[in-house]
mmCIF file of C-alpha atoms in Angstrom:
data_model
loop_
_atom_site.group_PDB
_atom_site.id
_atom_site.type_symbol
_atom_site.label_atom_id
_atom_site.label_comp_id
_atom_site.label_asym_id
_atom_site.label_seq_id
_atom_site.Cartn_x
_atom_site.Cartn_y
_atom_site.Cartn_z
ATOM 1 C CA MET H 1 -3.351 21.502 5.137
ATOM 2 C CA ASN H 2 -0.397 19.177 5.435
ATOM 3 C CA ARG H 3 -0.525 15.517 4.718
ATOM 4 C CA ARG H 4 -0.297 13.574 7.972
ATOM 5 C CA GLY H 5 3.193 12.083 8.236
ATOM 6 C CA LEU H 6 3.612 8.336 8.502
ATOM 7 C CA LEU H 7 5.902 6.015 10.457
ATOM 8 C CA LEU H 8 8.123 3.951 8.176
ATOM 9 C CA ILE H 9 9.623 0.977 9.965
ATOM 10 C CA LEU H 10 12.577 -0.743 8.364
ATOM 11 C CA SER H 11 13.750 -4.005 9.905
ATOM 12 C CA SER H 12 16.156 -6.676 8.757
ATOM 13 C CA PRO H 13 18.871 -8.969 9.984
ATOM 14 C CA SER H 14 22.192 -7.151 10.075
ATOM 15 C CA GLY H 15 23.992 -7.559 6.767
ATOM 16 C CA ALA H 16 20.846 -7.291 4.641
ATOM 17 C CA GLY H 17 21.559 -3.715 3.566
ATOM 18 C CA LYS H 18 19.025 -1.868 5.715
ATOM 19 C CA SER H 19 21.329 1.013 6.718
ATOM 20 C CA THR H 20 22.347 1.696 3.129
ATOM 21 C CA LEU H 21 18.709 1.704 2.076
ATOM 22 C CA ALA H 22 17.783 4.074 4.911
ATOM 23 C CA LYS H 23 20.558 6.487 3.928
ATOM 24 C CA ARG H 24 19.558 6.427 0.272
ATOM 25 C CA LEU H 25 15.909 7.026 1.099
ATOM 26 C CA MET H 26 16.753 10.063 3.219
ATOM 27 C CA ALA H 27 19.065 11.443 0.532
ATOM 28 C CA TRP H 28 16.183 11.074 -1.931
ATOM 29 C CA ASP H 29 13.734 12.906 0.313
ATOM 30 C CA PRO H 30 15.400 15.096 2.949
ATOM 31 C CA THR H 31 12.046 15.888 4.577
ATOM 32 C CA ILE H 32 12.088 12.378 6.065
ATOM 33 C CA ARG H 33 13.044 12.466 9.722
ATOM 34 C CA PHE H 34 15.188 9.690 11.112
ATOM 35 C CA SER H 35 14.016 8.509 14.525
ATOM 36 C CA VAL H 36 16.895 9.030 16.954
ATOM 37 C CA SER H 37 16.790 6.635 19.896
ATOM 38 C CA ALA H 38 17.024 7.593 23.539
ATOM 39 C CA THR H 39 19.392 5.524 25.661
ATOM 40 C CA THR H 40 20.675 5.241 29.214
ATOM 41 C CA ARG H 41 24.104 4.070 28.124
ATOM 42 C CA PRO H 42 26.853 6.698 28.453
ATOM 43 C CA ALA H 43 27.864 8.646 25.350
ATOM 44 C CA ARG H 44 31.011 7.417 23.632
ATOM 45 C CA PRO H 45 33.662 9.856 22.440
ATOM 46 C CA GLY H 46 32.409 11.741 19.387
ATOM 47 C CA GLU H 47 28.732 10.873 19.867
ATOM 48 C CA VAL H 48 26.441 13.890 19.630
ATOM 49 C CA GLU H 49 23.305 14.392 21.764
ATOM 50 C CA GLY H 50 20.174 14.395 19.598
ATOM 51 C CA GLN H 51 22.066 13.127 16.576
ATOM 52 C CA ASP H 52 23.460 9.734 17.586
ATOM 53 C CA TYR H 53 21.224 9.332 20.626
ATOM 54 C CA TYR H 54 19.295 11.244 23.216
ATOM 55 C CA PHE H 55 21.352 10.415 26.306
ATOM 56 C CA ARG H 56 19.163 10.120 29.397
ATOM 57 C CA SER H 57 19.577 9.038 33.008
ATOM 58 C CA HIS H 58 17.844 5.848 34.111
ATOM 59 C CA ASP H 59 15.356 7.943 36.101
ATOM 60 C CA ASP H 60 14.515 10.244 33.207
ATOM 61 C CA PHE H 61 14.139 7.282 30.866
ATOM 62 C CA ARG H 62 11.859 5.445 33.267
ATOM 63 C CA ALA H 63 9.727 8.565 33.780
ATOM 64 C CA LEU H 64 9.310 8.947 30.011
ATOM 65 C CA VAL H 65 8.214 5.314 29.678
ATOM 66 C CA GLU H 66 5.734 5.702 32.524
ATOM 67 C CA ASP H 67 4.283 8.869 30.959
ATOM 68 C CA GLY H 68 3.707 7.016 27.678
ATOM 69 C CA GLY H 69 6.467 9.050 26.061
ATOM 70 C CA MET H 70 8.159 6.062 24.405
ATOM 71 C CA LEU H 71 6.775 4.370 21.312
ATOM 72 C CA GLU H 72 8.880 1.317 22.102
ATOM 73 C CA HIS H 73 11.753 0.463 24.380
ATOM 74 C CA ALA H 74 13.924 -2.453 25.409
ATOM 75 C CA GLU H 75 16.712 -3.329 27.777
ATOM 76 C CA VAL H 76 20.012 -4.528 26.314
ATOM 77 C CA PHE H 77 22.846 -5.529 28.652
ATOM 78 C CA GLY H 78 21.493 -3.382 31.494
ATOM 79 C CA ASN H 79 20.929 -0.271 29.395
ATOM 80 C CA TYR H 80 17.636 0.994 28.032
ATOM 81 C CA TYR H 81 16.988 2.032 24.471
ATOM 82 C CA GLY H 82 13.779 3.485 23.096
ATOM 83 C CA SER H 83 12.038 5.656 20.495
ATOM 84 C CA PRO H 84 10.677 8.922 21.940
ATOM 85 C CA LYS H 85 7.148 9.698 20.808
ATOM 86 C CA ALA H 86 7.110 13.531 20.911
ATOM 87 C CA PRO H 87 9.434 14.180 17.929
ATOM 88 C CA VAL H 88 7.425 11.680 15.867
ATOM 89 C CA GLU H 89 4.157 13.444 16.626
ATOM 90 C CA GLN H 90 5.774 16.774 15.820
ATOM 91 C CA ALA H 91 6.955 15.448 12.446
ATOM 92 C CA MET H 92 3.498 13.993 11.727
ATOM 93 C CA ARG H 93 1.873 17.378 12.300
ATOM 94 C CA GLU H 94 4.366 18.923 9.876
ATOM 95 C CA GLY H 95 3.458 16.305 7.278
ATOM 96 C CA ARG H 96 6.876 14.686 7.544
ATOM 97 C CA ASP H 97 7.474 10.946 7.628
ATOM 98 C CA THR H 98 9.657 9.347 10.296
ATOM 99 C CA LEU H 99 11.999 6.486 9.479
ATOM 100 C CA PHE H 100 12.684 3.846 12.135
ATOM 101 C CA ASP H 101 15.663 1.521 11.897
ATOM 102 C CA ILE H 102 14.597 -0.996 14.535
ATOM 103 C CA ASP H 103 14.300 -4.708 15.171
ATOM 104 C CA TRP H 104 11.137 -6.817 15.166
ATOM 105 C CA GLN H 105 10.490 -6.245 18.867
ATOM 106 C CA GLY H 106 10.532 -2.470 18.460
ATOM 107 C CA GLY H 107 8.418 -2.755 15.334
ATOM 108 C CA GLN H 108 5.857 -4.863 17.154
ATOM 109 C CA GLN H 109 5.601 -2.343 20.000
ATOM 110 C CA ILE H 110 5.145 0.607 17.640
ATOM 111 C CA ARG H 111 2.468 -1.240 15.662
ATOM 112 C CA ASN H 112 0.643 -1.790 18.947
ATOM 113 C CA SER H 113 1.101 1.831 20.073
ATOM 114 C CA SER H 114 -1.376 4.704 19.717
ATOM 115 C CA LEU H 115 0.299 5.566 16.397
ATOM 116 C CA GLY H 116 -0.065 2.019 15.082
ATOM 117 C CA ARG H 117 -2.397 2.878 12.258
ATOM 118 C CA ASP H 118 0.146 5.323 10.840
ATOM 119 C CA VAL H 119 2.775 2.601 10.527
ATOM 120 C CA VAL H 120 4.098 1.218 7.251
ATOM 121 C CA SER H 121 6.501 -1.630 7.930
ATOM 122 C CA ILE H 122 9.049 -3.125 5.584
ATOM 123 C CA PHE H 123 11.244 -6.147 6.122
ATOM 124 C CA VAL H 124 14.485 -6.348 4.154
ATOM 125 C CA LEU H 125 15.742 -9.842 3.408
ATOM 126 C CA PRO H 126 19.076 -11.008 2.043
ATOM 127 C CA PRO H 127 18.773 -13.209 -1.065
ATOM 128 C CA SER H 128 19.962 -16.259 0.877
ATOM 129 C CA ILE H 129 21.344 -17.389 4.216
ATOM 130 C CA ALA H 130 24.674 -18.185 2.548
ATOM 131 C CA GLU H 131 24.838 -14.653 1.135
ATOM 132 C CA LEU H 132 23.992 -13.202 4.545
ATOM 133 C CA GLU H 133 26.803 -15.183 6.148
ATOM 134 C CA ARG H 134 29.175 -14.093 3.384
ATOM 135 C CA ARG H 135 28.264 -10.439 4.060
ATOM 136 C CA LEU H 136 28.648 -10.848 7.822
ATOM 137 C CA ARG H 137 32.039 -12.498 7.370
ATOM 138 C CA GLY H 138 33.137 -10.049 4.728
ATOM 139 C CA ARG H 139 32.959 -6.974 6.835
ATOM 140 C CA ALA H 140 35.087 -7.944 9.806
ATOM 141 C CA GLN H 141 37.776 -10.326 11.002
ATOM 142 C CA ASP H 142 35.617 -11.933 13.621
ATOM 143 C CA SER H 143 35.906 -15.368 15.154
ATOM 144 C CA ASP H 144 33.661 -18.188 13.966
ATOM 145 C CA GLU H 145 31.949 -18.030 17.333
ATOM 146 C CA VAL H 146 31.043 -14.348 16.927
ATOM 147 C CA ILE H 147 29.840 -14.986 13.380
ATOM 148 C CA ALA H 148 27.751 -17.948 14.554
ATOM 149 C CA SER H 149 26.133 -15.828 17.250
ATOM 150 C CA ARG H 150 25.313 -13.089 14.731
ATOM 151 C CA MET H 151 23.838 -15.661 12.376
ATOM 152 C CA GLU H 152 21.666 -16.976 15.191
ATOM 153 C CA LYS H 153 20.428 -13.444 15.890
ATOM 154 C CA SER H 154 19.773 -12.948 12.177
ATOM 155 C CA ARG H 155 17.712 -16.120 11.939
ATOM 156 C CA ASP H 156 15.661 -14.969 14.898
ATOM 157 C CA GLU H 157 15.073 -11.574 13.269
ATOM 158 C CA ILE H 158 14.175 -13.168 9.913
ATOM 159 C CA SER H 159 11.632 -15.439 11.589
ATOM 160 C CA HIS H 160 9.460 -12.354 12.084
ATOM 161 C CA TRP H 161 9.220 -11.328 8.420
ATOM 162 C CA ALA H 162 5.530 -12.184 8.243
ATOM 163 C CA GLU H 163 4.572 -9.439 10.686
ATOM 164 C CA TYR H 164 5.509 -6.763 8.153
ATOM 165 C CA ASP H 165 3.413 -5.035 5.501
ATOM 166 C CA TYR H 166 6.058 -5.386 2.797
ATOM 167 C CA VAL H 167 9.008 -7.646 2.156
ATOM 168 C CA LEU H 168 11.968 -6.619 0.012
ATOM 169 C CA VAL H 169 14.555 -9.157 -1.088
ATOM 170 C CA ASN H 170 17.785 -7.205 -1.368
ATOM 171 C CA GLU H 171 19.567 -9.042 -4.145
ATOM 172 C CA ASP H 172 20.463 -5.830 -6.002
ATOM 173 C CA ILE H 173 20.696 -2.737 -3.808
ATOM 174 C CA ASP H 174 19.580 -0.378 -6.609
ATOM 175 C CA ILE H 175 16.430 -2.398 -7.245
ATOM 176 C CA ALA H 176 15.707 -2.628 -3.528
ATOM 177 C CA GLU H 177 16.150 1.160 -3.265
ATOM 178 C CA ALA H 178 13.713 1.730 -6.128
ATOM 179 C CA GLU H 179 11.199 -0.620 -4.512
ATOM 180 C CA LEU H 180 11.518 1.182 -1.199
ATOM 181 C CA LYS H 181 10.786 4.537 -2.861
ATOM 182 C CA VAL H 182 7.814 3.048 -4.679
ATOM 183 C CA ILE H 183 6.348 1.765 -1.422
ATOM 184 C CA LEU H 184 6.718 5.103 0.341
ATOM 185 C CA SER H 185 5.309 7.023 -2.638
ATOM 186 C CA ALA H 186 2.280 4.757 -2.828
ATOM 187 C CA GLU H 187 1.607 4.816 0.899
ATOM 188 C CA ARG H 188 1.533 8.602 0.754
ATOM 189 C CA LEU H 189 -1.319 8.294 -1.764
ATOM 190 C CA ARG H 190 -3.514 6.299 0.587
ATOM 191 C CA ARG H 191 -6.883 7.898 1.072
ATOM 192 C CA ASP H 192 -6.460 8.630 4.761
ATOM 193 C CA ARG H 193 -3.094 10.282 4.168
ATOM 194 C CA GLN H 194 -4.142 12.577 1.332
ATOM 195 C CA PRO H 195 -2.581 16.022 1.627
ATOM 196 C CA ALA H 196 -5.638 18.094 0.827
ATOM 197 C CA LEU H 197 -8.476 16.677 -1.190
ATOM 198 C CA PRO H 198 -10.472 19.231 -3.156
ATOM 199 C CA ASP H 199 -13.010 20.897 -0.887
ATOM 200 C CA PHE H 200 -15.983 19.604 -2.832
ATOM 201 C CA VAL H 201 -15.007 16.062 -1.919
ATOM 202 C CA ARG H 202 -14.766 16.610 1.808
ATOM 203 C CA GLY H 203 -17.953 18.670 1.720
ATOM 204 C CA LEU H 204 -19.863 15.843 0.100
ATOM 205 C CA ASN H 205 -19.745 13.245 2.782
ATOM 206 C CA THR H 206 -18.494 14.255 6.155
ATOM 207 C CA GLU H 207 -19.783 11.002 7.586
ATOM 208 C CA PHE H 208 -16.817 9.230 6.020
ATOM 209 C CA GLU H 209 -14.226 11.539 7.587
ATOM 210 C CA THR H 210 -11.997 9.288 9.618
ATOM 211 C CA ARG H 211 -9.648 11.959 10.915
ATOM 212 C CA MET V 1 5.855 -20.072 -8.052
ATOM 213 C CA ASN V 2 3.850 -17.192 -9.432
ATOM 214 C CA ARG V 3 2.910 -14.148 -7.460
ATOM 215 C CA ARG V 4 -0.808 -14.237 -6.722
ATOM 216 C CA GLY V 5 -2.550 -11.727 -8.985
ATOM 217 C CA LEU V 6 -4.552 -8.895 -7.453
ATOM 218 C CA LEU V 7 -7.828 -7.158 -8.295
ATOM 219 C CA LEU V 8 -7.314 -3.492 -9.132
ATOM 220 C CA ILE V 9 -10.540 -1.522 -8.950
ATOM 221 C CA LEU V 10 -10.639 1.872 -10.615
ATOM 222 C CA SER V 11 -13.688 4.030 -9.976
ATOM 223 C CA SER V 12 -14.459 7.663 -10.677
ATOM 224 C CA PRO V 13 -17.208 9.953 -11.878
ATOM 225 C CA SER V 14 -17.301 10.040 -15.648
ATOM 226 C CA GLY V 15 -15.048 12.794 -16.943
ATOM 227 C CA ALA V 16 -12.336 12.275 -14.344
ATOM 228 C CA GLY V 17 -10.010 10.480 -16.749
ATOM 229 C CA LYS V 18 -10.431 6.907 -15.549
ATOM 230 C CA SER V 19 -10.580 5.286 -18.999
ATOM 231 C CA THR V 20 -7.440 7.052 -20.176
ATOM 232 C CA LEU V 21 -5.636 5.952 -17.027
ATOM 233 C CA ALA V 22 -6.821 2.360 -17.462
ATOM 234 C CA LYS V 23 -5.583 2.293 -21.077
ATOM 235 C CA ARG V 24 -2.203 3.728 -20.124
ATOM 236 C CA LEU V 25 -1.760 1.248 -17.302
ATOM 237 C CA MET V 26 -2.468 -1.685 -19.592
ATOM 238 C CA ALA V 27 -0.088 -0.328 -22.234
ATOM 239 C CA TRP V 28 2.584 -0.077 -19.530
ATOM 240 C CA ASP V 29 2.049 -3.670 -18.385
ATOM 241 C CA PRO V 30 0.343 -5.872 -20.969
ATOM 242 C CA THR V 31 0.092 -8.775 -18.504
ATOM 243 C CA ILE V 32 -2.745 -6.912 -16.789
ATOM 244 C CA ARG V 33 -6.100 -8.400 -17.690
ATOM 245 C CA PHE V 34 -9.059 -6.082 -18.169
ATOM 246 C CA SER V 35 -12.223 -7.465 -16.622
ATOM 247 C CA VAL V 36 -14.808 -7.795 -19.378
ATOM 248 C CA SER V 37 -18.373 -7.537 -18.112
ATOM 249 C CA ALA V 38 -21.158 -9.969 -18.848
ATOM 250 C CA THR V 39 -24.502 -8.470 -19.879
ATOM 251 C CA THR V 40 -27.980 -9.489 -20.891
ATOM 252 C CA ARG V 41 -28.393 -6.556 -23.244
ATOM 253 C CA PRO V 42 -28.213 -7.438 -26.952
ATOM 254 C CA ALA V 43 -24.917 -6.884 -28.762
ATOM 255 C CA ARG V 44 -24.734 -3.725 -30.857
ATOM 256 C CA PRO V 45 -23.271 -3.769 -34.342
ATOM 257 C CA GLY V 46 -19.515 -4.168 -34.162
ATOM 258 C CA GLU V 47 -19.396 -5.392 -30.564
ATOM 259 C CA VAL V 48 -17.318 -8.530 -30.094
ATOM 260 C CA GLU V 49 -18.172 -11.351 -27.683
ATOM 261 C CA GLY V 50 -15.531 -11.627 -24.966
ATOM 262 C CA GLN V 51 -13.958 -8.347 -25.888
ATOM 263 C CA ASP V 52 -16.651 -5.714 -25.379
ATOM 264 C CA TYR V 53 -18.909 -7.945 -23.307
ATOM 265 C CA TYR V 54 -19.816 -11.525 -22.669
ATOM 266 C CA PHE V 55 -23.367 -11.557 -24.057
ATOM 267 C CA ARG V 56 -25.628 -13.853 -22.062
ATOM 268 C CA SER V 57 -29.315 -14.682 -21.901
ATOM 269 C CA HIS V 58 -31.272 -13.663 -18.819
ATOM 270 C CA ASP V 59 -31.449 -17.316 -17.766
ATOM 271 C CA ASP V 60 -27.735 -17.923 -18.151
ATOM 272 C CA PHE V 61 -26.916 -14.723 -16.313
ATOM 273 C CA ARG V 62 -29.240 -15.579 -13.437
ATOM 274 C CA ALA V 63 -27.790 -19.086 -13.188
ATOM 275 C CA LEU V 64 -24.271 -17.660 -12.968
ATOM 276 C CA VAL V 65 -25.302 -15.290 -10.180
ATOM 277 C CA GLU V 66 -26.978 -18.118 -8.280
ATOM 278 C CA ASP V 67 -23.883 -20.302 -8.604
ATOM 279 C CA GLY V 68 -21.719 -17.539 -7.135
ATOM 280 C CA GLY V 69 -20.098 -17.018 -10.514
ATOM 281 C CA MET V 70 -20.403 -13.220 -10.461
ATOM 282 C CA LEU V 71 -18.137 -11.024 -8.346
ATOM 283 C CA GLU V 72 -20.669 -8.219 -8.640
ATOM 284 C CA HIS V 73 -23.726 -7.455 -10.702
ATOM 285 C CA ALA V 74 -26.427 -4.843 -11.114
ATOM 286 C CA GLU V 75 -29.561 -4.154 -13.102
ATOM 287 C CA VAL V 76 -29.630 -1.079 -15.324
ATOM 288 C CA PHE V 77 -32.794 -0.264 -17.295
ATOM 289 C CA GLY V 78 -33.954 -3.877 -17.241
ATOM 290 C CA ASN V 79 -30.646 -5.372 -18.306
ATOM 291 C CA TYR V 80 -28.090 -7.103 -16.115
ATOM 292 C CA TYR V 81 -24.407 -6.348 -16.010
ATOM 293 C CA GLY V 82 -21.777 -8.144 -13.963
ATOM 294 C CA SER V 83 -18.147 -9.217 -13.523
ATOM 295 C CA PRO V 84 -17.625 -12.968 -14.016
ATOM 296 C CA LYS V 85 -15.440 -14.547 -11.370
ATOM 297 C CA ALA V 86 -13.842 -17.447 -13.268
ATOM 298 C CA PRO V 87 -11.553 -15.400 -15.555
ATOM 299 C CA VAL V 88 -10.369 -13.395 -12.545
ATOM 300 C CA GLU V 89 -9.459 -16.536 -10.622
ATOM 301 C CA GLN V 90 -7.706 -17.884 -13.683
ATOM 302 C CA ALA V 91 -5.651 -14.665 -13.988
ATOM 303 C CA MET V 92 -4.812 -14.761 -10.270
ATOM 304 C CA ARG V 93 -3.438 -18.265 -10.599
ATOM 305 C CA GLU V 94 -1.272 -17.101 -13.490
ATOM 306 C CA GLY V 95 0.042 -14.251 -11.337
ATOM 307 C CA ARG V 96 -1.736 -11.672 -13.476
ATOM 308 C CA ASP V 97 -3.599 -8.677 -12.088
ATOM 309 C CA THR V 98 -7.143 -7.874 -13.200
ATOM 310 C CA LEU V 99 -8.267 -4.295 -13.769
ATOM 311 C CA PHE V 100 -11.898 -3.372 -13.073
ATOM 312 C CA ASP V 101 -13.428 -0.208 -14.451
ATOM 313 C CA ILE V 102 -16.568 -0.142 -12.308
ATOM 314 C CA ASP V 103 -18.678 2.155 -10.154
ATOM 315 C CA TRP V 104 -18.833 2.312 -6.371
ATOM 316 C CA GLN V 105 -21.613 -0.276 -6.150
ATOM 317 C CA GLY V 106 -19.600 -2.832 -8.081
ATOM 318 C CA GLY V 107 -16.514 -1.982 -6.062
ATOM 319 C CA GLN V 108 -18.376 -2.492 -2.826
ATOM 320 C CA GLN V 109 -19.673 -5.897 -3.924
ATOM 321 C CA ILE V 110 -16.223 -7.095 -4.980
ATOM 322 C CA ARG V 111 -14.657 -5.932 -1.731
ATOM 323 C CA ASN V 112 -17.292 -7.983 0.085
ATOM 324 C CA SER V 113 -16.790 -11.022 -2.155
ATOM 325 C CA SER V 114 -14.622 -14.054 -1.485
ATOM 326 C CA LEU V 115 -11.777 -12.303 -3.314
ATOM 327 C CA GLY V 116 -12.116 -9.162 -1.192
ATOM 328 C CA ARG V 117 -8.726 -9.399 0.422
ATOM 329 C CA ASP V 118 -7.049 -9.388 -2.970
ATOM 330 C CA VAL V 119 -8.623 -6.047 -3.881
ATOM 331 C CA VAL V 120 -6.728 -2.780 -4.275
ATOM 332 C CA SER V 121 -9.161 0.046 -4.903
ATOM 333 C CA ILE V 122 -8.408 3.473 -6.320
ATOM 334 C CA PHE V 123 -10.760 6.403 -6.676
ATOM 335 C CA VAL V 124 -9.937 8.997 -9.343
ATOM 336 C CA LEU V 125 -11.134 12.531 -8.655
ATOM 337 C CA PRO V 126 -11.296 15.560 -10.906
ATOM 338 C CA PRO V 127 -9.503 18.627 -9.494
ATOM 339 C CA SER V 128 -12.822 20.436 -8.976
ATOM 340 C CA ILE V 129 -16.556 20.195 -9.642
ATOM 341 C CA ALA V 130 -16.248 23.101 -12.085
ATOM 342 C CA GLU V 131 -13.541 21.267 -14.000
ATOM 343 C CA LEU V 132 -15.632 18.090 -14.051
ATOM 344 C CA GLU V 133 -18.575 20.003 -15.503
ATOM 345 C CA ARG V 134 -16.284 21.636 -18.053
ATOM 346 C CA ARG V 135 -15.037 18.187 -19.125
ATOM 347 C CA LEU V 136 -18.569 16.757 -19.295
ATOM 348 C CA ARG V 137 -19.754 19.712 -21.400
ATOM 349 C CA GLY V 138 -16.635 19.695 -23.545
ATOM 350 C CA ARG V 139 -17.065 16.264 -24.953
ATOM 351 C CA ALA V 140 -20.590 16.395 -26.351
ATOM 352 C CA GLN V 141 -23.355 18.704 -27.505
ATOM 353 C CA ASP V 142 -25.788 17.660 -24.853
ATOM 354 C CA SER V 143 -28.686 19.567 -23.374
ATOM 355 C CA ASP V 144 -28.356 21.278 -20.005
ATOM 356 C CA GLU V 145 -30.748 18.712 -18.637
ATOM 357 C CA VAL V 146 -28.566 15.795 -19.695
ATOM 358 C CA ILE V 147 -25.471 17.534 -18.302
ATOM 359 C CA ALA V 148 -27.284 18.213 -15.029
ATOM 360 C CA SER V 149 -28.288 14.579 -14.732
ATOM 361 C CA ARG V 150 -24.700 13.457 -15.378
ATOM 362 C CA MET V 151 -23.432 15.887 -12.778
ATOM 363 C CA GLU V 152 -25.900 14.478 -10.284
ATOM 364 C CA LYS V 153 -24.643 10.966 -11.000
ATOM 365 C CA SER V 154 -21.064 12.192 -10.647
ATOM 366 C CA ARG V 155 -21.750 13.729 -7.250
ATOM 367 C CA ASP V 156 -23.291 10.490 -6.109
ATOM 368 C CA GLU V 157 -20.249 8.535 -7.304
ATOM 369 C CA ILE V 158 -17.818 11.012 -5.676
ATOM 370 C CA SER V 159 -19.639 10.729 -2.354
ATOM 371 C CA HIS V 160 -18.171 7.214 -2.065
ATOM 372 C CA TRP V 161 -14.506 8.200 -2.360
ATOM 373 C CA ALA V 162 -13.826 7.305 1.289
ATOM 374 C CA GLU V 163 -14.485 3.584 0.692
ATOM 375 C CA TYR V 164 -11.363 3.311 -1.448
ATOM 376 C CA ASP V 165 -7.792 2.438 -0.474
ATOM 377 C CA TYR V 166 -6.276 5.222 -2.544
ATOM 378 C CA VAL V 167 -7.433 8.536 -3.940
ATOM 379 C CA LEU V 168 -5.856 10.181 -6.991
ATOM 380 C CA VAL V 169 -6.666 13.748 -7.912
ATOM 381 C CA ASN V 170 -6.344 13.884 -11.684
ATOM 382 C CA GLU V 171 -5.182 17.429 -12.254
ATOM 383 C CA ASP V 172 -2.403 16.377 -14.616
ATOM 384 C CA ILE V 173 -2.984 13.067 -16.414
ATOM 385 C CA ASP V 174 0.745 12.247 -16.600
ATOM 386 C CA ILE V 175 1.172 12.678 -12.851
ATOM 387 C CA ALA V 176 -1.965 10.650 -12.171
ATOM 388 C CA GLU V 177 -0.624 7.920 -14.475
ATOM 389 C CA ALA V 178 2.704 7.855 -12.618
ATOM 390 C CA GLU V 179 0.882 7.664 -9.294
ATOM 391 C CA LEU V 180 -1.260 4.798 -10.527
ATOM 392 C CA LYS V 181 1.832 2.818 -11.558
ATOM 393 C CA VAL V 182 3.480 3.544 -8.222
ATOM 394 C CA ILE V 183 0.453 2.188 -6.360
ATOM 395 C CA LEU V 184 0.319 -1.012 -8.384
ATOM 396 C CA SER V 185 4.093 -1.547 -8.092
ATOM 397 C CA ALA V 186 3.988 -1.101 -4.330
ATOM 398 C CA GLU V 187 0.962 -3.336 -3.852
ATOM 399 C CA ARG V 188 2.777 -6.112 -5.692
ATOM 400 C CA LEU V 189 5.509 -5.870 -3.051
ATOM 401 C CA ARG V 190 3.142 -6.548 -0.166
ATOM 402 C CA ARG V 191 4.256 -9.440 1.944
ATOM 403 C CA ASP V 192 1.320 -11.682 1.173
ATOM 404 C CA ARG V 193 1.722 -11.124 -2.577
ATOM 405 C CA GLN V 194 5.427 -11.854 -2.797
ATOM 406 C CA PRO V 195 6.303 -13.896 -5.882
ATOM 407 C CA ALA V 196 8.667 -16.343 -4.263
ATOM 408 C CA LEU V 197 10.508 -15.521 -1.101
ATOM 409 C CA PRO V 198 13.820 -17.303 -0.633
ATOM 410 C CA ASP V 199 13.260 -20.820 0.686
ATOM 411 C CA PHE V 200 15.096 -20.164 3.928
ATOM 412 C CA VAL V 201 12.492 -17.573 4.868
ATOM 413 C CA ARG V 202 9.476 -19.782 4.341
ATOM 414 C CA GLY V 203 11.242 -22.640 6.063
ATOM 415 C CA LEU V 204 11.864 -20.574 9.163
ATOM 416 C CA ASN V 205 8.352 -19.939 10.293
ATOM 417 C CA THR V 206 5.593 -21.799 8.642
ATOM 418 C CA GLU V 207 3.245 -20.703 11.422
ATOM 419 C CA PHE V 208 3.071 -17.294 9.762
ATOM 420 C CA GLU V 209 2.023 -18.642 6.389
ATOM 421 C CA THR V 210 -1.258 -16.998 5.612
ATOM 422 C CA ARG V 211 -1.877 -18.664 2.272
#
């Protein structure tokens, strides 16, 4: 019997190193499935269906939401974005974990979804606001106004840190990576996620079976 | 500011390797404090106060229990045994974790105590009942009757596995040791146990402060 897969939610303000951490985690364990979002916005040149996004019409997207087929969704500038539930459930049955790179609003919706108890959520913080601003400035020649708006968005995201199970302060990316792996490894050892306990254990007290 | 120490409860049937695991964990991180039990039974030759046990009179023990000074206690063959609370609270304040080597009844009492939310509980299982019996027979020249009685006690202990946060199957002691370290490392990263988050984080949303 497979271990039941879990939902690993990674959130952070942009510039805190979340994408790098996600990539490193998936390189470490290729069985982890990355949750690809569905969206109603048109594909851009080079974007691949099912890899970058699932591209859907407004009607199809709305139908999926109404059927309970989205774990979370949101509207951004007139387009919808969301996390389809079916591929996550498929991965869970196969004993594979799904990684979500989403913001606090998406995380909150997934925690409140029918799969909420399978969620492990991690918030990645920069070591300081000054360092975050340095990183945001460092990677593009943007105007002060654009930077200020991104910083405002970051502060808003950071204000939700306390809703997460774990908090990582990404001062050194290698340490943060190690901590991320440690969290996932430990969560896989939780009683209700055990791959296959010896038969004599399950036989002993079926009244405690939770799944 | 120190990280708040946690209470690590290790339970298992005898013969599952719990004591070896406890020793290895404390060798790995000497800041971990082992919870020394208090008892009303007389000291045996060579036993050291505060190291093997805290030896107490019946009256002193009872007074401690009545004052809420015991995290858990039980009577065994007319003598009392228990885990004093004060040294645990002291360790917590110092940011040190306390390791408890106790049975399911003790574990249950501590989880229901005032320090319950600081508990991380791990149940260690043998790979099979046959292997457990082999280990119990292997280590002493005991009568079949004594072995049978120990096996009965072991089955009773195992029947409580589902009350624990984590379950380790000790098939290979080195793997079980690694898993134990992974669990403790991850639990230390939980949001509400974070050593000292950057000031800007705490400043942002004091309404989420849980402690």
